Coordinates of C-alpha atoms in Angstrom, one line a residue:
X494 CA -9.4 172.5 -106.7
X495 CA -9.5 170.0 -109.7
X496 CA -10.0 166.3 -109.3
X497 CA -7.5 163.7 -109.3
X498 CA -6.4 162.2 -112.7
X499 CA -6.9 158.2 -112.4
X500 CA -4.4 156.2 -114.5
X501 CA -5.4 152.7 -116.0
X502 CA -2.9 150.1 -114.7
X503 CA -0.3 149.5 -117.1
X504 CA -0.7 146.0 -119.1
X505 CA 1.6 144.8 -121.7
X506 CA 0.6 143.4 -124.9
X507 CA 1.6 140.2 -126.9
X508 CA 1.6 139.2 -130.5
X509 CA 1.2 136.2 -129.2
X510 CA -1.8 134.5 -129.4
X511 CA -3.1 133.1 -126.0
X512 CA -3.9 129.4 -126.1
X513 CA -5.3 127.4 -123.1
X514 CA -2.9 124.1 -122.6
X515 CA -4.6 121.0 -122.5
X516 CA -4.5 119.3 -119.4
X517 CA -0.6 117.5 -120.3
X518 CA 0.6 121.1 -120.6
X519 CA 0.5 120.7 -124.2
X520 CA -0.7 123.7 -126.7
X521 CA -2.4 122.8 -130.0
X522 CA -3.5 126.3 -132.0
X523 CA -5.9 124.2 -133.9
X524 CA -7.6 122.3 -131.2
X525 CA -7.2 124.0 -127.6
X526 CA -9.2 121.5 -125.9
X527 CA -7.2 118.5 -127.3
X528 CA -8.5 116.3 -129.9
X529 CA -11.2 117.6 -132.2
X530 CA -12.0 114.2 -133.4
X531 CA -11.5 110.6 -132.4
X532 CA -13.7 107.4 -132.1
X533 CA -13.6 103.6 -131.7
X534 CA -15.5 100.3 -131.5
X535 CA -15.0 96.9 -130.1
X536 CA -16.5 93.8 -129.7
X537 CA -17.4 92.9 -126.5
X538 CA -17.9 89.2 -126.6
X539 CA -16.0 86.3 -129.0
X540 CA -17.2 86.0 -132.6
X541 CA -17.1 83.2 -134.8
X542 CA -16.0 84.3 -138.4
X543 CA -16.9 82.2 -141.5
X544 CA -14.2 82.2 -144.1
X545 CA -16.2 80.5 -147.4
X546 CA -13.5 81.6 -150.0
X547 CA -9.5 82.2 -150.0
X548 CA -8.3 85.7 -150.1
X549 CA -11.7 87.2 -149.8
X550 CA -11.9 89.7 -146.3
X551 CA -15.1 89.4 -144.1
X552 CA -16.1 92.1 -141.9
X553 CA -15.2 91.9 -138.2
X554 CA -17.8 92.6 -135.9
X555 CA -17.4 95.7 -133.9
X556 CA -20.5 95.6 -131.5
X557 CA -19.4 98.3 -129.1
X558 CA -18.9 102.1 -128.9
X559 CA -15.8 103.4 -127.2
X560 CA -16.2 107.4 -127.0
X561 CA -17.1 109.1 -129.9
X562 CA -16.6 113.1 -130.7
X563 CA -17.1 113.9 -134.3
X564 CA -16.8 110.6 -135.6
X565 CA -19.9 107.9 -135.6
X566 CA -21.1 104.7 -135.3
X567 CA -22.1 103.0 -138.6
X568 CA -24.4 100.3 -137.4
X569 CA -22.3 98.2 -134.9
X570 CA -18.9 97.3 -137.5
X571 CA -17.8 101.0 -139.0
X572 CA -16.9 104.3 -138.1
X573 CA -18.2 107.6 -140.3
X574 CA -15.4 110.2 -140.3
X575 CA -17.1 113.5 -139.9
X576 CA -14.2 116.0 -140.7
X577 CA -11.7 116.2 -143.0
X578 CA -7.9 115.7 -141.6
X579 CA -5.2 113.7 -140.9
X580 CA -6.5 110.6 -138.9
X581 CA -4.2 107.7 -136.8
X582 CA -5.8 104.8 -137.6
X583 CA -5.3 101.6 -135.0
X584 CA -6.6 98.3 -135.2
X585 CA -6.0 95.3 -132.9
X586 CA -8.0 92.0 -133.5
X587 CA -6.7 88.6 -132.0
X588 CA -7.8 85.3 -133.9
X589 CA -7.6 82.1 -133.3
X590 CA -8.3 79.4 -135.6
X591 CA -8.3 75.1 -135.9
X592 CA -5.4 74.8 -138.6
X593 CA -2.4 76.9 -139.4
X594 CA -3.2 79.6 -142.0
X595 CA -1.9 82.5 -143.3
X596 CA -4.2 85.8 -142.4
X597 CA -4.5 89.1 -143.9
X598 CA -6.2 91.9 -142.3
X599 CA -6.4 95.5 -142.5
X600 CA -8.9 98.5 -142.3
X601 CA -11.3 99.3 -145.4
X602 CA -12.0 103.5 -146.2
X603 CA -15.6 102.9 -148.2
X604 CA -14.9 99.1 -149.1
X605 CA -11.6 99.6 -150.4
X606 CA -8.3 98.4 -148.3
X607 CA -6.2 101.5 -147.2
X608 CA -2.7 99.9 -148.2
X609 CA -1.1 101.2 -145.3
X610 CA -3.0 99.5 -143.0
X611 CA -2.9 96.3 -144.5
X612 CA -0.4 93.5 -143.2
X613 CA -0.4 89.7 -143.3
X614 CA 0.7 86.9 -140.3
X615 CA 0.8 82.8 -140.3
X616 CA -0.8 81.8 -137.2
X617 CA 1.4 80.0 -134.5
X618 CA 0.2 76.7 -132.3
X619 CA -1.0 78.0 -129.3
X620 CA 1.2 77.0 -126.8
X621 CA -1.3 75.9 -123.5
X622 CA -3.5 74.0 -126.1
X623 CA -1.8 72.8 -129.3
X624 CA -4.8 72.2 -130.7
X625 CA -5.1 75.9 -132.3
X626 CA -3.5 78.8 -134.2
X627 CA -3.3 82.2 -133.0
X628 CA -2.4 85.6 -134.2
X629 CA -2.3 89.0 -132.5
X630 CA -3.0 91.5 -135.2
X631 CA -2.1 94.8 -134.7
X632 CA -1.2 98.2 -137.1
X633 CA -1.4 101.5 -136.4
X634 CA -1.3 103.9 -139.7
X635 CA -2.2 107.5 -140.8
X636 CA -4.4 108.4 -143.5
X637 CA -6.1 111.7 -144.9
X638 CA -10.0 111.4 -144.5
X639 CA -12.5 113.0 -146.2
X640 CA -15.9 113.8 -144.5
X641 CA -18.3 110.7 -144.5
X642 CA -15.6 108.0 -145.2
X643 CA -16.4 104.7 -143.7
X644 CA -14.2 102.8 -141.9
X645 CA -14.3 99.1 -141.1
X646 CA -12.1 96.3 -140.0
X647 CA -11.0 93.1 -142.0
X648 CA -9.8 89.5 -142.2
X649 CA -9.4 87.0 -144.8
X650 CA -7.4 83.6 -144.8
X651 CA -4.9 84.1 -147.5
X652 CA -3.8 81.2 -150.2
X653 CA -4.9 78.1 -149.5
X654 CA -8.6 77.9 -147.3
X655 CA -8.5 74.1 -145.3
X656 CA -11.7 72.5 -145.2
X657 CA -14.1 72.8 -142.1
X658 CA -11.7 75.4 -140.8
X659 CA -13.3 77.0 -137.5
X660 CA -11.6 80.4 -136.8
X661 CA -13.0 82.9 -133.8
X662 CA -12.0 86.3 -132.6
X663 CA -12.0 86.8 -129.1
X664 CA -13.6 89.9 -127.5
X665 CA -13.1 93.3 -125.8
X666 CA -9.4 94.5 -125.7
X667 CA -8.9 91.9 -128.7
X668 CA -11.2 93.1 -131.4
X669 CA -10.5 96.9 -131.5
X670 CA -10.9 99.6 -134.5
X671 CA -9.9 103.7 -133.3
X672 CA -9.2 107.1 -134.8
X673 CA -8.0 110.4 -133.7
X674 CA -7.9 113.3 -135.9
X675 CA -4.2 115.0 -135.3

């Protein structure tokens, strides 16, 4: 008597290859786990800002950390891109100042504006108060990134700088700088 002959179940094959979805249902070949980079900061309190020139941009202070994966804090105003891609860039930043001015803004890659993130607003009368000038600022823009670029967020009071002009960003939600790698 010979022994029985055991057969393997029968599978079938795809040329396929298998990716996990993320949890949207979404499939990304390059990134199966969703984004493999993104990063933010904010400032979690109001900030007075010191304009001492026309056209010249001061920093804005970014004190907090929103998540970070693969991109890092640079002190508490920048973000350090640590791969190379295709990032989205956002910024949001809400100011309010004593006289109407004309602000520019925008988001600095080692120092140097990135032009698409660059924009420009005159500051309306606020309307509970009248006694001050507000401007939501907000862009959102894509740039290639290089490993170790530094990113930082940037104001400047365009033309004509009033004397004894008091000008203060308010905090959290209003004074935002993010990235995601796509």
């Amino acid at each position: 008597m010979s022994a029985p002959i055991l057969k393997a179940p029968a599978t079938s094959v795809s040329s396929e290859p298998q990716v996990p979805a993320d949890p949207q249902g979404i499939q990304n070949p390059q990134c199966p786990n969703g984004l493999s980079a993104y990063g933010g900061l904010y400032q979690a309190g109001t900030q007075l800002v010191i304009f001492t020139q026309p056209d010249a941009y001061v920093q804005v202070r970014l004190n907090s950390q929103l998540p970070l994966r693969n991109v890092l804090a640079n002190g508490s105003n920048g973000l350090v891109i640590q791969e190379d891609g295709d990032y989205e860039i956002f910024y949001n930043l809400l100011i309010s100042t004593s006289d109407a001015v004309n602000v520019g803004f925008g988001v600095r890659r080692d120092g140097i504006i990135l032009p698409t993130t660059r924009g420009s607003q005159r500051l309306a009368v606020e309307s509970t108060t009248t006694t001050s000038y507000d401007g939501r600022l907000l862009a959102s823009s894509i740039a290639a990134l290089p490993a170790g670029s530094v990113l930082d967020l940037v104001v400047s009071v365009l033309g004509t700088l009033p004397p004894n002009l008091d000008a203060a960003i308010s905090g959290y939600a209003n004074a935002t700088l993010t990235v995601k790698k796509l």
